[in-house]
């Protein structure tokens, strides 16, 4: 996971939060972090959904 993506879990939902100001551009680091986060969520038991959100004013 990269420092551009925050991973959190709330019951059976994983939230991947893009933290790449000012507009959360999908840089290589962000794309790699999302891929790593999806791999982590897939490996955890009981995850039913993954939500991807952007920090701040833009997705």
Coordinates of C-alpha atoms in Angstrom, one line a residue:
X1 CA 0.0 0.0 0.0
X2 CA 1.2 3.5 -0.7
X3 CA 0.9 6.6 1.5
X4 CA -1.7 8.0 -1.0
X5 CA -4.3 5.5 0.0
X6 CA -5.8 5.0 3.5
X7 CA -7.3 1.6 4.3
X8 CA -10.1 1.2 6.9
X9 CA -12.6 -1.5 7.7
X10 CA -16.1 -1.0 9.1
X11 CA -17.7 -4.3 9.8
X12 CA -17.9 -6.0 6.3
X13 CA -17.1 -2.9 4.3
X14 CA -13.6 -1.8 3.4
X15 CA -13.0 1.9 2.6
X16 CA -10.1 2.9 0.4
X17 CA -9.6 6.7 0.7
X18 CA -7.5 8.5 -2.0
X19 CA -5.4 11.1 -0.3
X20 CA -3.5 12.8 -3.2
X21 CA -4.2 16.5 -3.0
X22 CA -5.2 18.8 -4.5
X23 CA -7.5 16.9 -6.8
X24 CA -6.7 13.2 -6.1
X25 CA -5.2 12.6 -9.5
X26 CA -4.8 8.9 -10.4
X27 CA -1.0 8.8 -10.3
X28 CA 1.0 5.6 -10.5
X29 CA 1.3 5.6 -6.7
X30 CA -2.5 6.0 -6.3
X31 CA -3.2 3.2 -8.8
X32 CA -0.7 0.9 -7.1
X33 CA -2.2 1.8 -3.7
X34 CA -5.7 1.0 -4.9
X35 CA -4.5 -2.4 -6.3
X36 CA -2.8 -3.2 -3.1
X37 CA -5.9 -2.2 -1.1
X38 CA -8.1 -4.4 -3.3
X39 CA -5.7 -7.4 -2.8
X40 CA -5.7 -6.8 1.0
X41 CA -9.6 -6.6 1.1
X42 CA -9.8 -9.8 -1.0
X43 CA -7.5 -11.6 1.4
X44 CA -9.5 -10.7 4.5
X45 CA -12.4 -12.9 5.7
X46 CA -15.9 -11.4 5.6
X47 CA -15.4 -8.4 3.3
X48 CA -18.6 -7.9 1.3
X49 CA -17.9 -4.5 -0.3
X50 CA -15.1 -2.1 -1.1
X51 CA -15.9 1.6 -1.3
X52 CA -13.4 4.0 -3.0
X53 CA -13.7 7.6 -1.9
X54 CA -11.6 10.8 -2.4
X55 CA -10.4 13.0 0.4
X56 CA -11.2 16.7 0.1
X57 CA -13.0 18.5 -2.7
X58 CA -12.4 16.1 -5.6
X59 CA -12.6 12.4 -6.3

